[in-house]
Coordinates of C-alpha atoms and ligand atoms in Angstrom, one line a residue:
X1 CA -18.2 12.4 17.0
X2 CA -14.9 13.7 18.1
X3 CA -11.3 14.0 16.0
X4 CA -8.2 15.2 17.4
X5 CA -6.3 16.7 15.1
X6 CA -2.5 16.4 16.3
X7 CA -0.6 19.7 14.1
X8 CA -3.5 21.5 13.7
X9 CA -2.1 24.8 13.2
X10 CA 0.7 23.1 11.0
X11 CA 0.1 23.8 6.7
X12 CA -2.3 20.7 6.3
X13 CA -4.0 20.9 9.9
X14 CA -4.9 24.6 8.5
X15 CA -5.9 23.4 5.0
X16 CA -8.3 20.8 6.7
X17 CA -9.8 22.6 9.3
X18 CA -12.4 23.8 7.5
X19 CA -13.3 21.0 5.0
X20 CA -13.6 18.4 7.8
X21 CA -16.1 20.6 9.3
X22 CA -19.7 18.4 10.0
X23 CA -23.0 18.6 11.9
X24 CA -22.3 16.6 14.7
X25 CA -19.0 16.5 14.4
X26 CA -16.5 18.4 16.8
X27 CA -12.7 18.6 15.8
X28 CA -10.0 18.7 18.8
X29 CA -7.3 20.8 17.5
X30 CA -3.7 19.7 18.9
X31 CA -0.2 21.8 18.1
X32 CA 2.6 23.2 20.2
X33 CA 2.2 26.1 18.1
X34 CA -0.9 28.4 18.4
X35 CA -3.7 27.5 16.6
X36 CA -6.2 30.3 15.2
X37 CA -9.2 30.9 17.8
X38 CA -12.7 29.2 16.9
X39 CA -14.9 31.3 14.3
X40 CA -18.7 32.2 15.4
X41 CA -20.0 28.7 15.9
X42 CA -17.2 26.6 14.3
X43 CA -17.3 23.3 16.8
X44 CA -14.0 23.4 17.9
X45 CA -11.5 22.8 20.6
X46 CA -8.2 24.7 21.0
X47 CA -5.1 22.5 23.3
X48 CA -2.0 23.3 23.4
X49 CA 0.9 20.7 24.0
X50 CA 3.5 19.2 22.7
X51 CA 3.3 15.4 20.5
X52 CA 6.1 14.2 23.1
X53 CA 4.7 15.7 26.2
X54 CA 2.6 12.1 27.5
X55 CA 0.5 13.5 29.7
X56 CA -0.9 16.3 27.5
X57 CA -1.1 13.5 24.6
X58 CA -3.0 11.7 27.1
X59 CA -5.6 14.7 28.1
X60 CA -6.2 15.4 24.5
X61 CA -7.3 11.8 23.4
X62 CA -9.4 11.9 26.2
X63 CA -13.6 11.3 24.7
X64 CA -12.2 10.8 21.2
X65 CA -13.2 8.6 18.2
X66 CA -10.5 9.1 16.0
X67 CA -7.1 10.7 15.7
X68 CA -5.6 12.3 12.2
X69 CA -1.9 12.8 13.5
X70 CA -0.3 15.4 11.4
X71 CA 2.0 16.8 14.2
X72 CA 5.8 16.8 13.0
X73 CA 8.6 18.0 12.1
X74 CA 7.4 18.3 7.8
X75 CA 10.8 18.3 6.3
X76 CA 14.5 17.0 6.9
X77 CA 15.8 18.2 10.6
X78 CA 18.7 16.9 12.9
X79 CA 18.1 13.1 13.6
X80 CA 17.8 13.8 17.1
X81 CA 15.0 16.0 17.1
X82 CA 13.4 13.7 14.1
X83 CA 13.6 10.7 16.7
X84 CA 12.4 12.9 19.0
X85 CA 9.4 14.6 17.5
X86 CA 8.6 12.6 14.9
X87 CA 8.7 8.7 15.8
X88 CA 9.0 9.5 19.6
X89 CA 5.9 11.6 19.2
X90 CA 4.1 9.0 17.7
X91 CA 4.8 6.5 19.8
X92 CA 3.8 8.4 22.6
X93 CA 0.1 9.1 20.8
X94 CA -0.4 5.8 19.5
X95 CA -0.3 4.7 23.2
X96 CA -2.5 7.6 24.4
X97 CA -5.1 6.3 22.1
X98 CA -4.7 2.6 23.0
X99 CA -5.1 3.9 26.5
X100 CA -7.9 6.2 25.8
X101 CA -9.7 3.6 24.0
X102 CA -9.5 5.6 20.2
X103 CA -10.4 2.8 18.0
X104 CA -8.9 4.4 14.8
X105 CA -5.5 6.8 14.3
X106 CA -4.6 7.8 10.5
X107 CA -1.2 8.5 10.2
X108 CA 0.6 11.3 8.0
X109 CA 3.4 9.3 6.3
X110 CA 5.0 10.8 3.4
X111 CA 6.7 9.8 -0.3
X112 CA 9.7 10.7 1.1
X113 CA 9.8 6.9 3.2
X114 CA 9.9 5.4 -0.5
X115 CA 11.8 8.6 -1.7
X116 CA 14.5 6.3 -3.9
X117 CA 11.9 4.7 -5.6
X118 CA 11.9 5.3 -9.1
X119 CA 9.2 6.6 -11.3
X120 CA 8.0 4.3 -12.6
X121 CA 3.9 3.4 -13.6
X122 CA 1.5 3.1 -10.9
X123 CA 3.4 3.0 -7.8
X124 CA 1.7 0.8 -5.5
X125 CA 0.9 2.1 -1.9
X126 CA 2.7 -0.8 0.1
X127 CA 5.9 -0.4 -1.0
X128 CA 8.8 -1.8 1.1
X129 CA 10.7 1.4 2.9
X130 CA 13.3 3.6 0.5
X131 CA 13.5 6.8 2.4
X132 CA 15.8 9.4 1.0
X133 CA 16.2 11.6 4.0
X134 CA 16.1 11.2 8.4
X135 CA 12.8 12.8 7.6
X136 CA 12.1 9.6 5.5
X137 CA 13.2 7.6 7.8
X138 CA 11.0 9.0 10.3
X139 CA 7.9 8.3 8.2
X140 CA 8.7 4.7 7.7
X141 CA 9.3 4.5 11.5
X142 CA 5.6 5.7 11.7
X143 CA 4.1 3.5 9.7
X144 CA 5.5 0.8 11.7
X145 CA 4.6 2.1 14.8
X146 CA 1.5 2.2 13.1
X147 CA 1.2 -1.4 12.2
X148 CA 2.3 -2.3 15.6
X149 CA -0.7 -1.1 17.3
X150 CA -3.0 -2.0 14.6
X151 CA -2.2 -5.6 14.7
X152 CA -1.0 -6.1 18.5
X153 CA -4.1 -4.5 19.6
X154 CA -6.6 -4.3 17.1
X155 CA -7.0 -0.6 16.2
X156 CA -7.8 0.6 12.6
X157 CA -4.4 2.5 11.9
X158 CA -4.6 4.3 8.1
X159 CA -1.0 5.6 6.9
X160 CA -1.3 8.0 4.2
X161 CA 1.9 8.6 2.1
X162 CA 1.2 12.1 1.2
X163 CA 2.6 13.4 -2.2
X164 CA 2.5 16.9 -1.7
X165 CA -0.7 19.2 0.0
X166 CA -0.2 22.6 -0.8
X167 CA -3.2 24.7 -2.2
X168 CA -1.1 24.4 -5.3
X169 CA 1.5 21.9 -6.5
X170 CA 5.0 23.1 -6.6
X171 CA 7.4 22.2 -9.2
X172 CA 7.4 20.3 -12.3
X173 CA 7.3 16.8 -9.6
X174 CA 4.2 18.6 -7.6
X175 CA 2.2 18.2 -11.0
X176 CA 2.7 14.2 -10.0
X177 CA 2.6 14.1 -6.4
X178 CA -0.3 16.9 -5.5
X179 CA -2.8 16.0 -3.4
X180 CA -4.9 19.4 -3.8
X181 CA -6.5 20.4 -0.3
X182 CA -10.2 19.7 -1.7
X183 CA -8.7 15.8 -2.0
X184 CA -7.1 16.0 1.3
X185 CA -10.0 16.3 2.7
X186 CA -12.0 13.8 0.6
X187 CA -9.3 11.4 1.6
X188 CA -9.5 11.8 5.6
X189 CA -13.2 11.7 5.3
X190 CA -12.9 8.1 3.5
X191 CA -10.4 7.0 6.3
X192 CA -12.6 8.4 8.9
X193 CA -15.4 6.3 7.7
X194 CA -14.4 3.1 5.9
X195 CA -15.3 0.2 8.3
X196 CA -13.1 -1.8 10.1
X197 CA -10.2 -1.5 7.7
X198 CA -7.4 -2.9 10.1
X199 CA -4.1 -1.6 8.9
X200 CA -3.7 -0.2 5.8
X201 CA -1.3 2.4 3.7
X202 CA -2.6 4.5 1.3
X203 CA -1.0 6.9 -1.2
X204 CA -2.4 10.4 -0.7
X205 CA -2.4 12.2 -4.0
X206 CA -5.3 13.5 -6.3
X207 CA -5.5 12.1 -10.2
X208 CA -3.1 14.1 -11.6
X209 CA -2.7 13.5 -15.2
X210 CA 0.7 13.4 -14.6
X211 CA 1.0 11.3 -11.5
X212 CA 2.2 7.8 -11.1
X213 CA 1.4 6.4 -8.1
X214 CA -1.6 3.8 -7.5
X215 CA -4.8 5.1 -6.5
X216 CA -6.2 2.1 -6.0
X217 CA -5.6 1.3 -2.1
X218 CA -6.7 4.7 -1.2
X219 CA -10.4 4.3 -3.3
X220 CA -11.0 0.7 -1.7
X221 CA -11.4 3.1 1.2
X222 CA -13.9 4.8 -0.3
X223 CA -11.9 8.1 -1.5
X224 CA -12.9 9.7 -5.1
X225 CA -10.6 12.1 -6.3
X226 CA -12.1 15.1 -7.8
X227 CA -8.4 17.4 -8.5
X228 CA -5.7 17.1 -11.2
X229 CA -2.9 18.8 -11.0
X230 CA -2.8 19.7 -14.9
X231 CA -5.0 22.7 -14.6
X232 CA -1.3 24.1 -13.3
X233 CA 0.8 22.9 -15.7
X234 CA 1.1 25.4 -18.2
X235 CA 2.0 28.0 -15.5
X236 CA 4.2 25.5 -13.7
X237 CA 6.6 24.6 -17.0
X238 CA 6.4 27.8 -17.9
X239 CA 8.6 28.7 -14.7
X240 CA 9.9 25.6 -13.4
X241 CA 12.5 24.8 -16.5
X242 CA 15.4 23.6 -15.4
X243 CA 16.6 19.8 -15.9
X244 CA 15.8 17.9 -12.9
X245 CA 17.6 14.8 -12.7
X246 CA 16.8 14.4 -9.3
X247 CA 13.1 13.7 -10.0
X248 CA 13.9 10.2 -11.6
X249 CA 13.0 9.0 -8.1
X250 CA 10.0 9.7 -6.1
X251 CA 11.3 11.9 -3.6
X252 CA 12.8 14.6 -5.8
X253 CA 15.0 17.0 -3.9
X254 CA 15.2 15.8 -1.1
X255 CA 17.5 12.9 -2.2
X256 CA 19.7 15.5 -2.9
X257 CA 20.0 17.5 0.3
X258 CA 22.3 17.1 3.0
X259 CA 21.2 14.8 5.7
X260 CA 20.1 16.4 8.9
X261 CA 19.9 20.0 7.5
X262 CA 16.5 21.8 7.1
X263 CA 15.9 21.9 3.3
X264 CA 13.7 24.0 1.3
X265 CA 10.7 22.5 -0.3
Ligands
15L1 C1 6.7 16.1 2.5 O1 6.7 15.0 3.1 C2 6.7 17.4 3.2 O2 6.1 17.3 4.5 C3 6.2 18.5 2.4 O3 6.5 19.7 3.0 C4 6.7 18.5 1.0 O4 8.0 19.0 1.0 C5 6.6 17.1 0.4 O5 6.9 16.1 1.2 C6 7.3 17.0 -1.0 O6 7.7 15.8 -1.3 O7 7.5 17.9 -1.7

């Protein structure tokens, strides 16, 4: 079996990499940026190319099964190169994998397209669209794109609104929203393999103690999260003690940033 990996050398294509790693199983790694050479018999493949670039798009879902698309701009950004990178970009590789035949695409969406949301008990995954930033926007628009191809031409098409993936949460919200690597990769492995699952969208977070959004969508999939956050908290209250209003809503502070300037995490 074959995966492209769109963003590979990007902070989750990097966290991944490793834990998607099975016999018989060769991962196609996809960034504009450099990606780190192969180790001793690691199956891998290195391209380089850009998400809006169709032709290298094209060559790198050539003889693949399945798609994980992480490649993006990850925070807010000008709109034009948002449109341009980000819903462009996956426009341009959910045709290259209609073309080429790839039967399934999972999609990196983010909290940040239902970023006004308030907190609020068990969040469900198919929220309507709320997004705080271009960035959210973006995300939504990818998740449409997403359900475009799925139901126009019958591909399985996963969206995964990602909390936060860091090897460890930031911030008093990241004890909520983190979706520990470990999980991450538990996740993609149940979205790789769940049959025929059509269209669906999925939160991407591990069970945190302190989280609040539905799990449920993601383990009809088949994903088992093994992480909680809470193993951080004491360190991460200890430093993180401000008041943060701005975390009455989902996306934190990003509702608070300006719109099309790069923001801090
Ligand atoms: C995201 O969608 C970003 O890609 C990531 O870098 C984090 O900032 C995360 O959201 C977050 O909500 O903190």
């Amino acid at each position: 079996m074959r995966v492209l990996i769109t963003g590979a050398a990007g902070g989750i294509g990097r966290l991944i990499r490793s834990r998607l790693r099975r016999d018989g199983r060769e991962l196609r790694l996809f960034d504009i940026a450099t990606v780190a050479p192969a180790e001793d018999g690691e199956p891998v493949e290195l391209l380089t190319g850009s998400v809006t670039d169709p032709s290298a798009v094209r060559a790198a879902c050539d003889g693949v099964d399945a798609i994980i698309h992480l490649g993006g701009l990850s925070r807010e950004a000008p709109w034009a190169d948002t449109l341009d990178v980000n819903v462009n970009g996956t426009q341009v590789l959910l045709e290259a994998a209609r073309e080429a035949g790839v039967r399934r695409v999972i999609l990196a969406s983010s909290n940040h397209a239902v970023g006004y949301h308030p907190v609020t008990d068990n969040v469900a995954a198919d929220l309507a669209p709320q997004p705080d930033t271009y960035y959210g926007v973006s995300k939504a628009a990818i998740e449409a794109l997403g359900a475009l191809y799925a139901h126009r031409f019958g591909m399985d098409v996963i969206c995964v609104r990602i909390g936060m993936c860091f090897p460890k949460p930031m911030g008093v919200r990241g004890l909520a929203l983190w979706l520990s690597p470990d999980d991450c990769g538990r996740l993609l492995e149940a979205c790789l393999s769940a049959p025929s699952p059509g269209y669906r969208l999925v939160w991407g977070v591990s069970r945190n103690t302190r989280g609040y959004v539905s799990l449920a969508e993601a383990e009809a999939l088949g994903y088992k999260s093994q992480d909680d956050s809470e193993v951080f908290a004491a360190e991460i209250l200890a430093s993180d003690t401000a008041a943060h209003p701005e975390n009455e809503v989902i996306g934190g502070g990003f509702t608070i940033t300006p719109l099309g300037e790069a923001n801090p995490l």
